[in-house]
Amino acid sequence: MEANFRWVLLTAVAPVAWGANYYVTREFLPADRPLWGAALRALPAGLLLLALRPRRPRGAWWWRTAVLGLLNTAGFFVLLYVASQSLATSVASTVMAASPLAMLLLAWALTAARPARAHLFGALVGLAGVGLMVLTRSEPVSLPGLCASAAAMLVSSLGYVLAARWREGADVLATTAWQLLAGGLVLLPLAAAFEGAPVVPAGRELAAFGYVAVVATALAFAAWFAGLRRLPAGTVGLLGLLNPLTGVLLGTVLAGERLGPPQFAGLVLVLAGVALGRPRGGSGGGSTGAPEGAAEGVAEGAPEGAAEELRAGRPGSGPLGRVAAAGVAGAGGGGAGDGGGSSGGSGRSARSDSE
């Protein structure tokens, strides 16, 4: 029991860090540098994770890493940065909390793997909560910010479905590191072309970039994956709810954002929807996958049995039954854990195609 409690505390570091990432990005990072902001988040974090797990991709995982890096790192991190800058922290965190529900619906559309009724009902409840949160605010809500959030959910959900199909032969932490590096390297020339000279952060901005790269990405992913190997999927799904709760708390307490009864009701509906969609049962030894950016979501790694379930077109304990555990915490971090899609595969198959 005591050992499980320690793993719960360690795993909780990830969703809290991802939830705080909305506030840090909005308050301390430059609003007009999403490409540089995403690149400076991805590359240092990728190098740190690669130092922890120095394994290189082999075979098909070279091009798979490039594709998933483009979706779960380059695309997701940029879109998440825009959403965090354009929307109030409480709104951004609540909207992105619905990313596991978006994954559920996209997996259904692309694979004909129909979700269980409880999961589908949870998705509808969560989406209703997002609508209530956004449409009842007295202040105008940024349309570009909402579009960026929707696009972030789409690219990370697509990454989740692809990773679920490609899960075999991937070491989840090493694959995450290479995706971060691949996505960051794609962003460098784009940032130079469209945003000019690189950002030279100093003072609070430097500390904010350090937090985003080291704490909200490298440390959060490492903690998340460690917990996923040792905790039941249902426990992980509930811990993921700390992500939007952290964002709302920081937005209201530190940023002075005001939420009336309709907005609080919308938040409750979103959390209820995600809770309804979380996996049931599961005693331990846990999930082997995570959201990548999916995290913020970059959490990565498809759940055990994901590929088989997607091919069979049936719900159960695979991605549709466990999508909340794999995606909810990712909603604040980046493709790999901020509420995004999966990026890797089962850690149990790591030795077969990584070194």
Short mmCIF file of C-alpha atoms in Angstrom, two decimals, residues 59-329:
data_model
loop_
_atom_site.label_atom_id
_atom_site.label_comp_id
_atom_site.label_asym_id
_atom_site.label_seq_id
_atom_site.Cartn_x
_atom_site.Cartn_y
_atom_site.Cartn_z
CA GLY A 59 13.88 -0.56 -38.93
CA ALA A 60 10.46 0.92 -39.52
CA TRP A 61 10.67 2.92 -36.32
CA TRP A 62 12.88 5.53 -38.03
CA TRP A 63 10.08 6.72 -40.31
CA ARG A 64 7.39 6.04 -37.72
CA THR A 65 9.25 8.25 -35.27
CA ALA A 66 9.40 11.00 -37.90
CA VAL A 67 5.65 10.81 -38.56
CA LEU A 68 4.70 10.73 -34.89
CA GLY A 69 7.21 13.48 -34.11
CA LEU A 70 5.57 15.65 -36.76
CA LEU A 71 2.13 15.06 -35.23
CA ASN A 72 2.74 14.71 -31.51
CA THR A 73 5.62 17.15 -31.13
CA ALA A 74 5.83 19.69 -33.95
CA GLY A 75 2.11 20.01 -34.63
CA PHE A 76 0.81 19.46 -31.12
CA PHE A 77 3.32 21.67 -29.29
CA VAL A 78 2.79 24.62 -31.65
CA LEU A 79 -1.00 24.36 -31.49
CA LEU A 80 -0.94 23.96 -27.72
CA TYR A 81 1.29 27.03 -27.42
CA VAL A 82 -1.16 29.09 -29.52
CA ALA A 83 -4.13 27.82 -27.50
CA SER A 84 -2.39 28.58 -24.19
CA GLN A 85 -1.57 32.12 -25.32
CA SER A 86 -4.98 32.84 -26.87
CA LEU A 87 -7.31 31.44 -24.22
CA ALA A 88 -7.66 32.10 -20.53
CA THR A 89 -5.80 29.44 -18.56
CA SER A 90 -8.99 28.05 -17.04
CA VAL A 91 -10.65 27.81 -20.46
CA ALA A 92 -7.63 26.29 -22.23
CA SER A 93 -7.17 23.62 -19.58
CA THR A 94 -10.86 22.70 -19.56
CA VAL A 95 -11.15 22.52 -23.34
CA MET A 96 -8.02 20.38 -23.66
CA ALA A 97 -9.29 18.09 -20.90
CA ALA A 98 -11.74 16.80 -23.49
CA SER A 99 -8.89 15.43 -25.63
CA PRO A 100 -9.36 11.80 -24.45
CA LEU A 101 -12.98 12.08 -25.53
CA ALA A 102 -11.85 13.36 -28.94
CA MET A 103 -9.47 10.38 -29.17
CA LEU A 104 -12.36 8.05 -28.41
CA LEU A 105 -14.52 9.47 -31.19
CA LEU A 106 -11.69 9.64 -33.74
CA ALA A 107 -10.66 6.05 -33.04
CA TRP A 108 -14.28 5.06 -33.60
CA ALA A 109 -14.44 6.99 -36.89
CA LEU A 110 -11.14 5.69 -38.27
CA THR A 111 -11.19 2.10 -37.07
CA ALA A 112 -14.89 1.23 -36.65
CA ALA A 113 -14.05 0.20 -33.09
CA ARG A 114 -17.29 1.24 -31.44
CA PRO A 115 -16.87 2.43 -27.85
CA ALA A 116 -18.89 1.10 -24.95
CA ARG A 117 -22.06 3.01 -24.14
CA ALA A 118 -20.63 4.42 -20.93
CA HIS A 119 -17.61 5.78 -22.79
CA LEU A 120 -19.77 7.31 -25.52
CA PHE A 121 -22.07 8.87 -22.92
CA GLY A 122 -19.00 10.24 -21.15
CA ALA A 123 -17.80 11.80 -24.40
CA LEU A 124 -21.14 13.54 -24.94
CA VAL A 125 -21.24 14.79 -21.34
CA GLY A 126 -17.68 16.11 -21.61
CA LEU A 127 -18.30 17.90 -24.89
CA ALA A 128 -21.46 19.46 -23.42
CA GLY A 129 -19.33 20.71 -20.53
CA VAL A 130 -16.84 22.31 -22.93
CA GLY A 131 -19.71 24.08 -24.70
CA LEU A 132 -21.10 25.34 -21.41
CA MET A 133 -17.68 26.53 -20.27
CA VAL A 134 -17.02 28.45 -23.48
CA LEU A 135 -20.44 29.78 -24.47
CA THR A 136 -21.52 31.19 -21.12
CA ARG A 137 -18.47 33.38 -20.41
CA SER A 138 -19.09 37.11 -20.25
CA GLU A 139 -15.71 37.83 -21.85
CA PRO A 140 -15.27 36.92 -25.52
CA VAL A 141 -13.42 33.67 -26.16
CA SER A 142 -10.72 33.71 -28.82
CA LEU A 143 -11.87 31.87 -31.95
CA PRO A 144 -8.24 31.24 -33.07
CA GLY A 145 -7.53 29.80 -29.63
CA LEU A 146 -10.50 27.43 -29.85
CA CYS A 147 -9.47 26.41 -33.37
CA ALA A 148 -5.93 25.74 -32.15
CA SER A 149 -7.30 23.59 -29.32
CA ALA A 150 -9.50 21.62 -31.71
CA ALA A 151 -6.61 21.14 -34.14
CA ALA A 152 -4.33 20.04 -31.28
CA MET A 153 -6.87 17.40 -30.28
CA LEU A 154 -7.13 16.23 -33.88
CA VAL A 155 -3.41 15.81 -34.55
CA SER A 156 -2.73 14.18 -31.18
CA SER A 157 -5.70 11.83 -31.58
CA LEU A 158 -4.44 10.83 -35.02
CA GLY A 159 -1.04 10.20 -33.46
CA TYR A 160 -2.73 8.02 -30.85
CA VAL A 161 -4.47 5.88 -33.47
CA LEU A 162 -1.27 5.47 -35.49
CA ALA A 163 0.78 4.59 -32.41
CA ALA A 164 -1.85 2.05 -31.38
CA ARG A 165 -1.36 0.31 -34.71
CA TRP A 166 2.43 0.57 -34.57
CA ARG A 167 2.98 -0.26 -30.92
CA GLU A 168 5.14 -3.36 -31.35
CA GLY A 169 8.91 -3.00 -31.22
CA ALA A 170 9.08 0.36 -29.44
CA ASP A 171 10.61 1.38 -26.14
CA VAL A 172 8.19 4.02 -24.95
CA LEU A 173 10.67 6.40 -23.27
CA ALA A 174 13.27 6.13 -26.02
CA THR A 175 10.61 6.56 -28.69
CA THR A 176 9.33 9.65 -26.92
CA ALA A 177 12.84 11.11 -26.83
CA TRP A 178 13.34 10.57 -30.57
CA GLN A 179 9.91 12.02 -31.37
CA LEU A 180 10.75 15.15 -29.39
CA LEU A 181 14.05 15.48 -31.23
CA ALA A 182 12.49 14.82 -34.64
CA GLY A 183 9.70 17.33 -34.07
CA GLY A 184 12.10 19.92 -32.66
CA LEU A 185 14.43 19.60 -35.66
CA VAL A 186 11.48 20.08 -38.02
CA LEU A 187 10.51 23.24 -36.15
CA LEU A 188 13.97 24.87 -36.22
CA PRO A 189 14.04 25.92 -39.91
CA LEU A 190 10.36 26.89 -39.80
CA ALA A 191 10.93 29.08 -36.76
CA ALA A 192 13.94 30.75 -38.38
CA ALA A 193 12.00 31.36 -41.61
CA PHE A 194 8.77 32.67 -40.10
CA GLU A 195 9.78 34.13 -36.73
CA GLY A 196 13.30 35.39 -37.38
CA ALA A 197 16.20 35.07 -34.99
CA PRO A 198 15.85 32.63 -32.09
CA VAL A 199 14.54 33.74 -28.77
CA VAL A 200 17.28 34.60 -26.26
CA PRO A 201 15.41 34.22 -22.98
CA ALA A 202 16.56 35.83 -19.76
CA GLY A 203 15.22 36.21 -16.24
CA ARG A 204 11.69 34.96 -15.71
CA GLU A 205 11.38 33.99 -19.37
CA LEU A 206 14.45 31.76 -19.10
CA ALA A 207 13.03 30.14 -15.96
CA ALA A 208 9.72 29.61 -17.77
CA PHE A 209 11.41 27.92 -20.72
CA GLY A 210 13.32 25.76 -18.26
CA TYR A 211 10.09 24.76 -16.54
CA VAL A 212 8.36 23.92 -19.82
CA ALA A 213 11.22 21.81 -21.19
CA VAL A 214 12.60 20.17 -18.05
CA VAL A 215 9.63 19.88 -15.68
CA ALA A 216 6.52 19.86 -17.89
CA THR A 217 8.10 17.66 -20.57
CA ALA A 218 11.15 15.58 -19.60
CA LEU A 219 10.39 15.07 -15.90
CA ALA A 220 6.63 14.78 -16.44
CA PHE A 221 6.97 12.12 -19.12
CA ALA A 222 9.47 10.12 -17.10
CA ALA A 223 7.19 10.21 -14.02
CA TRP A 224 4.09 9.40 -16.08
CA PHE A 225 5.61 6.36 -17.76
CA ALA A 226 7.02 5.07 -14.48
CA GLY A 227 3.57 5.24 -12.91
CA LEU A 228 1.87 3.65 -15.91
CA ARG A 229 3.97 0.53 -15.48
CA ARG A 230 2.99 0.11 -11.84
CA LEU A 231 -0.53 1.49 -11.34
CA PRO A 232 -3.94 0.32 -12.57
CA ALA A 233 -5.27 2.11 -15.63
CA GLY A 234 -8.28 3.40 -13.67
CA THR A 235 -6.01 5.04 -11.11
CA VAL A 236 -4.03 6.73 -13.86
CA GLY A 237 -7.23 8.00 -15.46
CA LEU A 238 -8.31 9.65 -12.22
CA LEU A 239 -4.87 11.19 -11.67
CA GLY A 240 -5.17 12.75 -15.10
CA LEU A 241 -8.03 14.89 -13.81
CA LEU A 242 -5.41 16.86 -11.87
CA ASN A 243 -4.41 18.42 -15.18
CA PRO A 244 -7.51 20.59 -15.80
CA LEU A 245 -8.01 21.14 -12.08
CA THR A 246 -4.49 22.57 -11.81
CA GLY A 247 -5.07 24.81 -14.82
CA VAL A 248 -8.35 26.15 -13.47
CA LEU A 249 -6.89 26.71 -9.99
CA LEU A 250 -3.89 28.67 -11.30
CA GLY A 251 -6.05 30.64 -13.70
CA THR A 252 -8.49 31.73 -11.01
CA VAL A 253 -6.08 32.21 -8.09
CA LEU A 254 -2.96 33.62 -9.80
CA ALA A 255 -4.26 35.07 -13.07
CA GLY A 256 -7.42 36.55 -11.58
CA GLU A 257 -9.79 34.82 -14.01
CA ARG A 258 -13.42 34.75 -12.94
CA LEU A 259 -15.63 31.70 -13.29
CA GLY A 260 -19.32 31.94 -12.63
CA PRO A 261 -21.70 29.08 -11.82
CA PRO A 262 -22.20 28.13 -15.50
CA GLN A 263 -18.43 27.82 -16.05
CA PHE A 264 -18.00 25.74 -12.91
CA ALA A 265 -20.89 23.54 -14.07
CA GLY A 266 -19.13 23.13 -17.43
CA LEU A 267 -15.90 22.12 -15.67
CA VAL A 268 -17.79 19.56 -13.57
CA LEU A 269 -19.39 18.10 -16.71
CA VAL A 270 -16.00 17.78 -18.43
CA LEU A 271 -14.50 16.02 -15.42
CA ALA A 272 -17.55 13.79 -15.12
CA GLY A 273 -17.34 12.90 -18.81
CA VAL A 274 -13.68 11.93 -18.54
CA ALA A 275 -14.37 9.94 -15.36
CA LEU A 276 -17.21 8.07 -17.10
CA GLY A 277 -14.89 7.25 -19.99
CA ARG A 278 -12.05 5.98 -17.83
CA PRO A 279 -11.28 2.27 -17.69
CA ARG A 280 -13.07 0.14 -15.14
CA GLY A 281 -11.34 -2.36 -12.93
CA GLY A 282 -7.73 -3.36 -13.33
CA SER A 283 -5.88 -4.29 -10.23
CA GLY A 284 -2.36 -3.30 -10.87
CA GLY A 285 0.72 -3.65 -12.83
CA GLY A 286 -0.84 -1.27 -14.91
CA SER A 287 -1.07 0.29 -18.21
CA THR A 288 1.89 0.19 -20.44
CA GLY A 289 0.94 3.15 -22.52
CA ALA A 290 0.45 6.82 -22.07
CA PRO A 291 -0.63 9.88 -23.89
CA GLU A 292 1.99 11.79 -25.63
CA GLY A 293 1.18 15.15 -26.23
CA ALA A 294 -0.68 13.21 -25.34
CA ALA A 295 -0.51 14.12 -23.53
CA GLU A 296 -0.31 18.21 -22.95
CA GLY A 297 -0.55 14.90 -23.77
CA VAL A 298 2.43 14.45 -25.34
CA ALA A 299 1.96 11.17 -23.43
CA GLU A 300 3.12 8.38 -25.52
CA GLY A 301 2.80 4.72 -25.94
CA ALA A 302 -0.26 2.82 -26.93
CA PRO A 303 -1.91 0.75 -24.23
CA GLU A 304 -1.24 -2.97 -24.11
CA GLY A 305 -3.47 -4.78 -26.60
CA ALA A 306 -4.21 -1.59 -28.55
CA ALA A 307 -3.21 -2.88 -31.96
CA GLU A 308 -5.19 -6.07 -31.61
CA GLU A 309 -8.31 -4.23 -30.51
CA LEU A 310 -8.11 -1.69 -33.30
CA ARG A 311 -7.64 -4.41 -35.91
CA ALA A 312 -10.53 -6.40 -34.49
CA GLY A 313 -12.80 -3.36 -34.36
CA ARG A 314 -14.02 -4.07 -30.87
CA PRO A 315 -14.01 -2.14 -27.60
CA GLY A 316 -12.71 -3.54 -24.36
CA SER A 317 -9.66 -3.04 -22.22
CA GLY A 318 -7.53 -1.73 -25.09
CA PRO A 319 -7.46 1.83 -26.46
CA LEU A 320 -11.18 2.54 -26.38
CA GLY A 321 -11.63 1.15 -22.91
CA ARG A 322 -8.48 2.85 -21.60
CA VAL A 323 -8.26 5.97 -23.72
CA ALA A 324 -8.91 8.27 -20.77
CA ALA A 325 -5.97 6.87 -18.87
CA ALA A 326 -3.81 7.25 -21.94
CA GLY A 327 -4.90 10.72 -22.91
CA VAL A 328 -6.31 12.81 -20.09
CA ALA A 329 -3.08 13.95 -18.55
#
